[in-house]
Amino acid sequence: MKINDIEKFAQNIESKIFFDYDVKHLNWFNIGGKTQIFFKPESLKDLKEFLKLYKKRGKIFILGAGSNILFSDKLFEGVVIKLGKNFNKISKLAEDKIIAGSIVIDRVLSDFAKENAISGFEFLSCIPGTVGGGLRMNSGCYGSEFKDIVLSVQAIDYKGNIITIPSKKIKFNYRESDLSNDLLFLSASFLGKKSNIQDISNKIQKFKKEKEISQPSKIKTGGSTFKNPINYTKHKVWELIKQSVPENTKFGDAFISSHHANFFVNKKEAKFHDMMMLIDYVKEQVKKKFNINLELEIKIIK
Ligand SMILES: Cc1cc2nc3c(=O)[nH]c(=O)nc-3n(C[C@H](O)[C@H](O)[C@H](O)COP(=O)(O)OP(=O)(O)OC[C@H]3O[C@@H](n4cnc5c(N)ncnc54)[C@H](O)[C@@H]3O)c2cc1C
């Protein structure tokens, strides 16, 4: 991919553009090689101009907190875009409405809602992603998902056009939305319910405690590797894995968490290949034992 013009463009803008940039430290798994271009837009103007110049000549990947992705070790032939701090703003639009930039961390949005006595955002205190990642994944836990609070999404397409999509035009399903893959979300507005801070705080504490018990923390993981099978409700996916695969299964440094069988862990220096071997092996064993085709929740980026 030719990038001379982008190198020139990089010298004339405030935002940072890096070349041959390591993605390993940009994701929770701590796995991955380099991307040809890493762009951190600090303004809408720079972002728009970049997209118009880039013209989809290579791949485009939009990165949030990197808590749901597994990057390949091979060179990513394109651009990884991660919104800069100017997209990290959050404010109250009305008594029960909030607008948040796409790079706002879910926990921060949850805290902001609490401080403003708006309920409905408590579940976000348990998800380590950003607003952008949550919109794409329809992330959720404890009976709530993004779809329950989103009012509208503001986005930019890869030609540089800005659009607003009302939530009624978005189809949210279990851990996915039909928002076009050719969109970068800039911000979203949310609707909650007026409540009181103490009730909200109690709910958050309850969720956090449950999370602490049910999921491992302080590990290099992408969270739930597979989705729970929709048409098979007898067992959760972690139970299917536990019953199909020995607990100490590993490939290189890629392990299954002893705390939660659907969390795969990079214990030290696992490579992309190790993690893929583990993923494929688990898929195969669950298919053999239960005749169920597991679907990935984490996104593989290559
Ligand atoms: C310890 C742990 C616990 C977790 N617990 C939960 C849980 O309880 N519930 C749950 O649902 N998930 C959970 N996850 C998964 C993950 O945190 C969520 O899916 C989260 O919403 C992903 O957000 P992110 O910003 O990290 O997205 P990333 O992982 O960076 O990206 C995920 C997807 O979103 C897209 N994306 C990100 N930002 C934008 C944007 N601005 N515009 C367009 N596309 C964008 C990416 O391109 C990619 O396709 C957990 C993960 C970990 C590591």
mmCIF file of C-alpha atoms and ligand atoms in Angstrom:
data_model
loop_
_atom_site.group_PDB
_atom_site.id
_atom_site.type_symbol
_atom_site.label_atom_id
_atom_site.label_comp_id
_atom_site.label_asym_id
_atom_site.label_seq_id
_atom_site.Cartn_x
_atom_site.Cartn_y
_atom_site.Cartn_z
ATOM 1 C CA MET A 1 0.000 0.000 0.000
ATOM 2 C CA LYS A 2 1.458 3.376 -1.022
ATOM 3 C CA ILE A 3 1.495 5.890 1.796
ATOM 4 C CA ASN A 4 3.786 8.747 0.715
ATOM 5 C CA ASP A 5 0.885 11.223 0.652
ATOM 6 C CA ILE A 6 -0.200 10.109 4.150
ATOM 7 C CA GLU A 7 3.333 10.639 5.480
ATOM 8 C CA LYS A 8 3.192 14.149 4.082
ATOM 9 C CA PHE A 9 -0.300 14.733 5.523
ATOM 10 C CA ALA A 10 0.972 13.568 8.932
ATOM 11 C CA GLN A 11 3.437 16.463 9.028
ATOM 12 C CA ASN A 12 0.715 19.067 8.585
ATOM 13 C CA ILE A 13 -1.835 18.084 11.205
ATOM 14 C CA GLU A 14 -2.058 18.213 14.983
ATOM 15 C CA SER A 15 -3.220 14.609 15.334
ATOM 16 C CA LYS A 16 -0.612 11.872 15.532
ATOM 17 C CA ILE A 17 -0.027 9.342 12.764
ATOM 18 C CA PHE A 18 2.468 6.528 13.363
ATOM 19 C CA PHE A 19 3.865 4.092 10.825
ATOM 20 C CA ASP A 20 4.733 0.427 11.424
ATOM 21 C CA TYR A 21 3.188 0.699 14.861
ATOM 22 C CA ASP A 22 3.018 -2.093 17.427
ATOM 23 C CA VAL A 23 -0.579 -3.052 18.279
ATOM 24 C CA LYS A 24 0.357 -5.482 21.041
ATOM 25 C CA HIS A 25 0.039 -2.854 23.750
ATOM 26 C CA LEU A 26 -3.258 -1.565 22.431
ATOM 27 C CA ASN A 27 -5.322 -4.582 23.389
ATOM 28 C CA TRP A 28 -6.187 -6.619 26.469
ATOM 29 C CA PHE A 29 -4.774 -9.892 25.135
ATOM 30 C CA ASN A 30 -1.424 -8.199 24.647
ATOM 31 C CA ILE A 31 -1.052 -10.012 21.350
ATOM 32 C CA GLY A 32 -0.444 -8.767 17.828
ATOM 33 C CA GLY A 33 2.107 -7.490 15.341
ATOM 34 C CA LYS A 34 2.324 -4.137 13.651
ATOM 35 C CA THR A 35 -0.081 -2.014 11.732
ATOM 36 C CA GLN A 36 1.132 -0.142 8.690
ATOM 37 C CA ILE A 37 -0.583 3.028 9.949
ATOM 38 C CA PHE A 38 -1.858 3.955 13.414
ATOM 39 C CA PHE A 39 -3.928 7.128 13.440
ATOM 40 C CA LYS A 40 -5.042 8.931 16.583
ATOM 41 C CA PRO A 41 -7.335 11.764 15.452
ATOM 42 C CA GLU A 42 -7.668 14.638 17.880
ATOM 43 C CA SER A 43 -10.227 16.538 15.822
ATOM 44 C CA LEU A 44 -13.100 15.798 13.500
ATOM 45 C CA LYS A 45 -11.392 17.913 10.851
ATOM 46 C CA ASP A 46 -8.243 15.768 10.854
ATOM 47 C CA LEU A 47 -10.322 12.594 10.870
ATOM 48 C CA LYS A 48 -12.448 13.732 7.946
ATOM 49 C CA GLU A 49 -9.423 14.811 5.906
ATOM 50 C CA PHE A 50 -7.619 11.579 6.642
ATOM 51 C CA LEU A 51 -10.556 9.422 5.514
ATOM 52 C CA LYS A 52 -10.922 11.432 2.309
ATOM 53 C CA LEU A 53 -7.213 11.063 1.565
ATOM 54 C CA TYR A 54 -7.029 7.380 2.532
ATOM 55 C CA LYS A 55 -10.003 6.446 0.325
ATOM 56 C CA LYS A 56 -10.154 2.886 1.650
ATOM 57 C CA ARG A 57 -6.939 1.975 -0.185
ATOM 58 C CA GLY A 58 -6.223 -0.623 2.498
ATOM 59 C CA LYS A 59 -8.017 -2.061 5.491
ATOM 60 C CA ILE A 60 -9.546 0.131 8.197
ATOM 61 C CA PHE A 61 -9.980 -1.016 11.783
ATOM 62 C CA ILE A 62 -11.501 1.156 14.494
ATOM 63 C CA LEU A 63 -10.115 0.403 17.923
ATOM 64 C CA GLY A 64 -11.784 1.121 21.239
ATOM 65 C CA ALA A 65 -10.244 -0.161 24.478
ATOM 66 C CA GLY A 66 -9.189 -3.376 22.710
ATOM 67 C CA SER A 67 -11.030 -5.556 25.230
ATOM 68 C CA ASN A 68 -12.851 -7.731 22.716
ATOM 69 C CA ILE A 69 -10.349 -8.296 19.947
ATOM 70 C CA LEU A 70 -7.519 -10.629 18.991
ATOM 71 C CA PHE A 71 -4.921 -9.161 16.632
ATOM 72 C CA SER A 72 -2.862 -11.253 14.230
ATOM 73 C CA ASP A 73 0.947 -11.182 14.548
ATOM 74 C CA LYS A 74 1.243 -10.389 10.841
ATOM 75 C CA LEU A 75 1.437 -6.852 9.502
ATOM 76 C CA PHE A 76 -1.997 -5.226 9.355
ATOM 77 C CA GLU A 77 -2.083 -3.804 5.854
ATOM 78 C CA GLY A 78 -4.077 -0.718 6.491
ATOM 79 C CA VAL A 79 -4.879 1.716 9.244
ATOM 80 C CA VAL A 80 -5.918 1.235 12.849
ATOM 81 C CA ILE A 81 -7.793 4.306 14.066
ATOM 82 C CA LYS A 82 -8.220 5.061 17.760
ATOM 83 C CA LEU A 83 -10.035 8.265 18.620
ATOM 84 C CA GLY A 84 -8.027 10.752 20.687
ATOM 85 C CA LYS A 85 -8.958 12.556 23.902
ATOM 86 C CA ASN A 86 -11.185 15.103 22.181
ATOM 87 C CA PHE A 87 -13.682 12.302 21.621
ATOM 88 C CA ASN A 88 -13.679 11.519 25.320
ATOM 89 C CA LYS A 89 -16.268 14.113 26.336
ATOM 90 C CA ILE A 90 -19.403 13.436 28.244
ATOM 91 C CA SER A 91 -22.288 15.707 29.165
ATOM 92 C CA LYS A 92 -25.878 15.809 30.326
ATOM 93 C CA LEU A 93 -28.398 16.738 27.619
ATOM 94 C CA ALA A 94 -31.490 16.695 29.842
ATOM 95 C CA GLU A 95 -32.579 15.328 33.237
ATOM 96 C CA ASP A 96 -32.424 11.776 31.899
ATOM 97 C CA LYS A 97 -30.256 12.119 28.777
ATOM 98 C CA ILE A 98 -26.501 11.879 28.331
ATOM 99 C CA ILE A 99 -24.237 12.282 25.333
ATOM 100 C CA ALA A 100 -20.816 10.584 25.361
ATOM 101 C CA GLY A 101 -17.917 10.475 22.928
ATOM 102 C CA SER A 102 -17.069 7.063 21.520
ATOM 103 C CA ILE A 103 -13.812 6.670 23.383
ATOM 104 C CA VAL A 104 -15.449 7.265 26.794
ATOM 105 C CA ILE A 105 -14.849 4.217 28.984
ATOM 106 C CA ASP A 106 -18.075 2.435 29.986
ATOM 107 C CA ARG A 107 -17.255 2.709 33.700
ATOM 108 C CA VAL A 108 -16.831 6.467 33.356
ATOM 109 C CA LEU A 109 -20.236 6.741 31.680
ATOM 110 C CA SER A 110 -21.744 4.636 34.458
ATOM 111 C CA ASP A 111 -20.201 6.896 37.131
ATOM 112 C CA PHE A 112 -21.342 10.035 35.332
ATOM 113 C CA ALA A 113 -24.915 8.706 35.201
ATOM 114 C CA LYS A 114 -24.745 7.846 38.907
ATOM 115 C CA GLU A 115 -23.495 11.306 39.865
ATOM 116 C CA ASN A 116 -26.398 12.782 37.914
ATOM 117 C CA ALA A 117 -28.911 10.366 39.474
ATOM 118 C CA ILE A 118 -29.779 8.735 36.147
ATOM 119 C CA SER A 119 -30.335 4.989 36.324
ATOM 120 C CA GLY A 120 -30.031 2.375 33.553
ATOM 121 C CA PHE A 121 -26.249 2.693 33.199
ATOM 122 C CA GLU A 122 -25.270 0.555 36.205
ATOM 123 C CA PHE A 123 -24.323 -2.501 34.117
ATOM 124 C CA LEU A 124 -21.662 -0.452 32.336
ATOM 125 C CA SER A 125 -19.600 -0.401 35.526
ATOM 126 C CA CYS A 126 -18.708 -4.059 34.786
ATOM 127 C CA ILE A 127 -17.675 -3.782 31.138
ATOM 128 C CA PRO A 128 -14.078 -2.729 30.445
ATOM 129 C CA GLY A 129 -14.755 -1.298 26.965
ATOM 130 C CA THR A 130 -15.631 2.041 25.421
ATOM 131 C CA VAL A 131 -18.897 3.473 24.142
ATOM 132 C CA GLY A 132 -17.811 2.741 20.523
ATOM 133 C CA GLY A 133 -17.036 -0.916 21.251
ATOM 134 C CA GLY A 134 -20.285 -1.279 23.190
ATOM 135 C CA LEU A 135 -22.347 0.047 20.284
ATOM 136 C CA ARG A 136 -20.732 -2.360 17.835
ATOM 137 C CA MET A 137 -21.020 -5.351 20.194
ATOM 138 C CA ASN A 138 -24.296 -4.448 21.913
ATOM 139 C CA SER A 139 -22.346 -5.238 25.062
ATOM 140 C CA GLY A 140 -24.185 -6.037 28.220
ATOM 141 C CA CYS A 141 -24.460 -7.938 31.470
ATOM 142 C CA TYR A 142 -26.923 -8.607 34.290
ATOM 143 C CA GLY A 143 -29.953 -8.281 32.040
ATOM 144 C CA SER A 144 -29.086 -4.965 30.377
ATOM 145 C CA GLU A 145 -27.455 -4.160 27.064
ATOM 146 C CA PHE A 146 -26.485 -1.063 25.107
ATOM 147 C CA LYS A 147 -29.727 -1.361 23.125
ATOM 148 C CA ASP A 148 -31.716 -0.522 26.286
ATOM 149 C CA ILE A 149 -30.192 2.927 26.693
ATOM 150 C CA VAL A 150 -29.063 4.121 23.231
ATOM 151 C CA LEU A 151 -31.082 6.968 21.747
ATOM 152 C CA SER A 152 -28.971 7.742 18.701
ATOM 153 C CA VAL A 153 -25.496 7.246 17.268
ATOM 154 C CA GLN A 154 -23.434 9.919 15.581
ATOM 155 C CA ALA A 155 -20.985 8.471 13.079
ATOM 156 C CA ILE A 156 -18.715 9.251 10.162
ATOM 157 C CA ASP A 157 -18.565 7.021 7.088
ATOM 158 C CA TYR A 158 -15.292 6.206 5.365
ATOM 159 C CA LYS A 159 -15.954 8.889 2.750
ATOM 160 C CA GLY A 160 -16.042 11.525 5.463
ATOM 161 C CA ASN A 161 -19.831 12.085 5.675
ATOM 162 C CA ILE A 162 -21.315 12.609 9.124
ATOM 163 C CA ILE A 163 -24.628 10.955 9.948
ATOM 164 C CA THR A 164 -26.954 10.488 12.907
ATOM 165 C CA ILE A 165 -28.759 7.179 13.298
ATOM 166 C CA PRO A 166 -31.739 6.995 15.663
ATOM 167 C CA SER A 167 -31.859 3.814 17.744
ATOM 168 C CA LYS A 168 -35.135 2.694 16.149
ATOM 169 C CA LYS A 169 -33.218 2.272 12.879
ATOM 170 C CA ILE A 170 -30.592 0.028 14.517
ATOM 171 C CA LYS A 171 -31.139 -3.690 14.923
ATOM 172 C CA PHE A 172 -29.377 -4.820 18.067
ATOM 173 C CA ASN A 173 -29.016 -8.535 18.699
ATOM 174 C CA TYR A 174 -27.117 -10.596 21.242
ATOM 175 C CA ARG A 175 -23.553 -9.174 21.124
ATOM 176 C CA GLU A 176 -23.986 -7.542 17.731
ATOM 177 C CA SER A 177 -25.618 -4.668 15.936
ATOM 178 C CA ASP A 178 -26.376 -4.140 12.255
ATOM 179 C CA LEU A 179 -24.568 -0.789 12.220
ATOM 180 C CA SER A 180 -22.549 -0.739 8.973
ATOM 181 C CA ASN A 181 -18.928 -1.872 9.176
ATOM 182 C CA ASP A 182 -18.079 1.196 7.108
ATOM 183 C CA LEU A 183 -18.892 3.521 9.983
ATOM 184 C CA LEU A 184 -16.774 5.005 12.719
ATOM 185 C CA PHE A 185 -18.939 5.963 15.689
ATOM 186 C CA LEU A 186 -18.158 9.409 17.036
ATOM 187 C CA SER A 187 -20.578 9.621 19.935
ATOM 188 C CA ALA A 188 -23.898 8.374 21.169
ATOM 189 C CA SER A 189 -26.772 9.837 23.128
ATOM 190 C CA PHE A 190 -28.433 7.782 25.811
ATOM 191 C CA LEU A 191 -31.696 7.798 27.704
ATOM 192 C CA GLY A 192 -31.966 6.612 31.297
ATOM 193 C CA LYS A 193 -34.449 7.112 34.107
ATOM 194 C CA LYS A 194 -34.341 9.699 36.862
ATOM 195 C CA SER A 195 -33.574 7.891 40.114
ATOM 196 C CA ASN A 196 -31.554 8.486 43.269
ATOM 197 C CA ILE A 197 -27.821 8.162 43.728
ATOM 198 C CA GLN A 198 -28.003 5.704 46.626
ATOM 199 C CA ASP A 199 -30.127 3.155 44.724
ATOM 200 C CA ILE A 200 -27.860 3.425 41.700
ATOM 201 C CA SER A 201 -24.783 3.049 43.875
ATOM 202 C CA ASN A 202 -26.201 -0.074 45.567
ATOM 203 C CA LYS A 203 -26.915 -1.661 42.207
ATOM 204 C CA ILE A 204 -23.399 -0.950 40.977
ATOM 205 C CA GLN A 205 -21.867 -2.470 44.125
ATOM 206 C CA LYS A 206 -24.028 -5.569 43.699
ATOM 207 C CA PHE A 207 -22.981 -6.012 40.046
ATOM 208 C CA LYS A 208 -19.310 -5.472 40.859
ATOM 209 C CA LYS A 209 -19.405 -8.095 43.608
ATOM 210 C CA GLU A 210 -21.082 -10.613 41.299
ATOM 211 C CA LYS A 211 -18.454 -9.931 38.625
ATOM 212 C CA GLU A 212 -15.626 -10.403 41.102
ATOM 213 C CA ILE A 213 -16.985 -13.819 42.015
ATOM 214 C CA SER A 214 -17.835 -15.046 38.522
ATOM 215 C CA GLN A 215 -14.989 -13.689 36.390
ATOM 216 C CA PRO A 216 -11.207 -13.496 36.665
ATOM 217 C CA SER A 217 -9.538 -10.097 36.847
ATOM 218 C CA LYS A 218 -6.096 -8.618 36.153
ATOM 219 C CA ILE A 219 -5.374 -11.056 33.338
ATOM 220 C CA LYS A 220 -4.574 -10.665 29.665
ATOM 221 C CA THR A 221 -7.844 -11.740 28.045
ATOM 222 C CA GLY A 222 -10.538 -10.679 25.595
ATOM 223 C CA GLY A 223 -13.369 -11.579 27.968
ATOM 224 C CA SER A 224 -15.904 -14.109 26.679
ATOM 225 C CA THR A 225 -14.312 -15.877 23.734
ATOM 226 C CA PHE A 226 -17.511 -17.448 22.409
ATOM 227 C CA LYS A 227 -21.143 -16.339 22.498
ATOM 228 C CA ASN A 228 -23.648 -18.384 24.445
ATOM 229 C CA PRO A 229 -25.470 -20.519 21.854
ATOM 230 C CA ILE A 230 -28.842 -18.856 21.280
ATOM 231 C CA ASN A 231 -30.881 -21.965 20.493
ATOM 232 C CA TYR A 232 -29.392 -24.072 23.237
ATOM 233 C CA THR A 233 -30.197 -22.770 26.661
ATOM 234 C CA LYS A 234 -29.519 -25.866 28.759
ATOM 235 C CA HIS A 235 -25.908 -24.868 29.369
ATOM 236 C CA LYS A 236 -23.953 -21.640 29.222
ATOM 237 C CA VAL A 237 -20.965 -21.722 26.903
ATOM 238 C CA TRP A 238 -18.483 -21.928 29.813
ATOM 239 C CA GLU A 239 -20.241 -25.098 30.970
ATOM 240 C CA LEU A 240 -20.044 -26.612 27.471
ATOM 241 C CA ILE A 241 -16.311 -25.890 27.404
ATOM 242 C CA LYS A 242 -15.740 -27.203 30.926
ATOM 243 C CA GLN A 243 -17.434 -30.477 30.029
ATOM 244 C CA SER A 244 -15.614 -30.884 26.686
ATOM 245 C CA VAL A 245 -12.043 -29.747 27.344
ATOM 246 C CA PRO A 246 -9.585 -30.622 30.142
ATOM 247 C CA GLU A 247 -9.009 -27.596 32.368
ATOM 248 C CA ASN A 248 -5.242 -27.518 31.870
ATOM 249 C CA THR A 249 -5.448 -27.386 28.060
ATOM 250 C CA LYS A 250 -2.905 -24.940 26.655
ATOM 251 C CA PHE A 251 -1.100 -24.019 23.471
ATOM 252 C CA GLY A 252 2.133 -22.174 24.170
ATOM 253 C CA ASP A 253 1.161 -19.509 26.694
ATOM 254 C CA ALA A 254 -2.510 -19.535 25.650
ATOM 255 C CA PHE A 255 -4.559 -20.996 28.520
ATOM 256 C CA ILE A 256 -8.171 -21.447 29.542
ATOM 257 C CA SER A 257 -8.894 -19.459 32.707
ATOM 258 C CA SER A 258 -9.418 -21.739 35.688
ATOM 259 C CA HIS A 259 -11.909 -19.171 36.998
ATOM 260 C CA HIS A 260 -14.105 -18.981 33.877
ATOM 261 C CA ALA A 261 -13.766 -21.523 31.050
ATOM 262 C CA ASN A 262 -14.935 -19.088 28.351
ATOM 263 C CA PHE A 263 -12.129 -16.631 29.208
ATOM 264 C CA PHE A 264 -8.907 -17.468 27.371
ATOM 265 C CA VAL A 265 -5.735 -16.043 28.803
ATOM 266 C CA ASN A 266 -2.323 -14.992 27.559
ATOM 267 C CA LYS A 267 -0.263 -16.083 30.565
ATOM 268 C CA LYS A 268 3.013 -14.614 29.330
ATOM 269 C CA GLU A 269 4.076 -14.392 25.725
ATOM 270 C CA ALA A 270 1.279 -16.185 23.827
ATOM 271 C CA LYS A 271 1.308 -15.590 20.104
ATOM 272 C CA PHE A 272 -1.711 -15.150 17.859
ATOM 273 C CA HIS A 273 -1.134 -18.665 16.545
ATOM 274 C CA ASP A 274 -1.261 -20.162 20.083
ATOM 275 C CA MET A 275 -4.541 -18.432 20.860
ATOM 276 C CA MET A 276 -6.053 -19.507 17.532
ATOM 277 C CA MET A 277 -4.983 -23.104 18.187
ATOM 278 C CA LEU A 278 -6.743 -22.979 21.556
ATOM 279 C CA ILE A 279 -9.871 -21.407 20.022
ATOM 280 C CA ASP A 280 -10.038 -23.994 17.216
ATOM 281 C CA TYR A 281 -9.380 -26.873 19.606
ATOM 282 C CA VAL A 282 -12.143 -25.822 22.017
ATOM 283 C CA LYS A 283 -14.568 -25.314 19.124
ATOM 284 C CA GLU A 284 -13.783 -28.779 17.798
ATOM 285 C CA GLN A 285 -14.181 -30.487 21.182
ATOM 286 C CA VAL A 286 -17.524 -28.794 21.929
ATOM 287 C CA LYS A 287 -18.769 -29.764 18.465
ATOM 288 C CA LYS A 288 -17.695 -33.380 19.092
ATOM 289 C CA LYS A 289 -19.315 -33.638 22.507
ATOM 290 C CA PHE A 290 -22.483 -31.553 22.068
ATOM 291 C CA ASN A 291 -22.788 -31.142 18.281
ATOM 292 C CA ILE A 292 -22.926 -27.376 18.811
ATOM 293 C CA ASN A 293 -21.108 -24.914 16.552
ATOM 294 C CA LEU A 294 -19.741 -22.219 18.819
ATOM 295 C CA GLU A 295 -19.688 -18.694 17.426
ATOM 296 C CA LEU A 296 -16.885 -16.306 18.349
ATOM 297 C CA GLU A 297 -17.735 -13.252 20.417
ATOM 298 C CA ILE A 298 -14.230 -11.788 20.191
ATOM 299 C CA LYS A 299 -13.265 -10.252 16.870
ATOM 300 C CA ILE A 300 -10.223 -11.586 15.035
ATOM 301 C CA ILE A 301 -8.320 -8.795 13.305
ATOM 302 C CA LYS A 302 -5.972 -9.692 10.453
HETATM 303 C C1 LIG B 1 -12.301 -8.854 31.642
HETATM 304 C C2 LIG B 1 -13.357 -8.608 30.581
HETATM 305 C C3 LIG B 1 -14.690 -8.636 30.947
HETATM 306 C C4 LIG B 1 -15.684 -8.421 29.966
HETATM 307 N N1 LIG B 1 -16.998 -8.441 30.358
HETATM 308 C C5 LIG B 1 -17.964 -8.224 29.436
HETATM 309 C C6 LIG B 1 -19.355 -8.251 29.805
HETATM 310 O O1 LIG B 1 -19.726 -8.456 30.943
HETATM 311 N N2 LIG B 1 -20.266 -8.030 28.824
HETATM 312 C C7 LIG B 1 -19.921 -7.794 27.519
HETATM 313 O O2 LIG B 1 -20.794 -7.598 26.682
HETATM 314 N N3 LIG B 1 -18.614 -7.757 27.165
HETATM 315 C C8 LIG B 1 -17.637 -7.964 28.058
HETATM 316 N N4 LIG B 1 -16.323 -7.936 27.685
HETATM 317 C C9 LIG B 1 -15.986 -7.679 26.274
HETATM 318 C C10 LIG B 1 -15.728 -6.188 25.920
HETATM 319 O O3 LIG B 1 -15.316 -5.469 27.053
HETATM 320 C C11 LIG B 1 -16.947 -5.522 25.300
HETATM 321 O O4 LIG B 1 -17.336 -6.142 24.105
HETATM 322 C C12 LIG B 1 -16.661 -4.028 25.022
HETATM 323 O O5 LIG B 1 -17.844 -3.338 24.737
HETATM 324 C C13 LIG B 1 -15.695 -3.828 23.865
HETATM 325 O O6 LIG B 1 -15.358 -2.469 23.816
HETATM 326 P P1 LIG B 1 -13.922 -1.966 23.343
HETATM 327 O O7 LIG B 1 -13.945 -0.494 23.362
HETATM 328 O O8 LIG B 1 -12.851 -2.634 24.099
HETATM 329 O O9 LIG B 1 -13.941 -2.472 21.825
HETATM 330 P P2 LIG B 1 -12.742 -3.130 21.011
HETATM 331 O O10 LIG B 1 -12.417 -4.450 21.614
HETATM 332 O O11 LIG B 1 -11.641 -2.175 20.831
HETATM 333 O O12 LIG B 1 -13.493 -3.369 19.616
HETATM 334 C C14 LIG B 1 -14.606 -4.232 19.549
HETATM 335 C C15 LIG B 1 -15.381 -3.945 18.250
HETATM 336 O O13 LIG B 1 -15.946 -2.628 18.330
HETATM 337 C C16 LIG B 1 -15.543 -1.864 17.212
HETATM 338 N N5 LIG B 1 -15.408 -0.452 17.621
HETATM 339 C C17 LIG B 1 -14.809 0.037 18.738
HETATM 340 N N6 LIG B 1 -14.912 1.381 18.777
HETATM 341 C C18 LIG B 1 -15.572 1.749 17.639
HETATM 342 C C19 LIG B 1 -15.964 3.009 17.080
HETATM 343 N N7 LIG B 1 -15.716 4.168 17.691
HETATM 344 N N8 LIG B 1 -16.608 3.001 15.879
HETATM 345 C C20 LIG B 1 -16.873 1.833 15.235
HETATM 346 N N9 LIG B 1 -16.529 0.623 15.710
HETATM 347 C C21 LIG B 1 -15.888 0.574 16.912
HETATM 348 C C22 LIG B 1 -14.209 -2.460 16.792
HETATM 349 O O14 LIG B 1 -13.909 -2.125 15.445
HETATM 350 C C23 LIG B 1 -14.477 -3.935 17.015
HETATM 351 O O15 LIG B 1 -15.202 -4.468 15.933
HETATM 352 C C24 LIG B 1 -15.313 -8.166 28.630
HETATM 353 C C25 LIG B 1 -13.962 -8.116 28.276
HETATM 354 C C26 LIG B 1 -12.985 -8.332 29.243
HETATM 355 C C27 LIG B 1 -11.538 -8.258 28.846
#
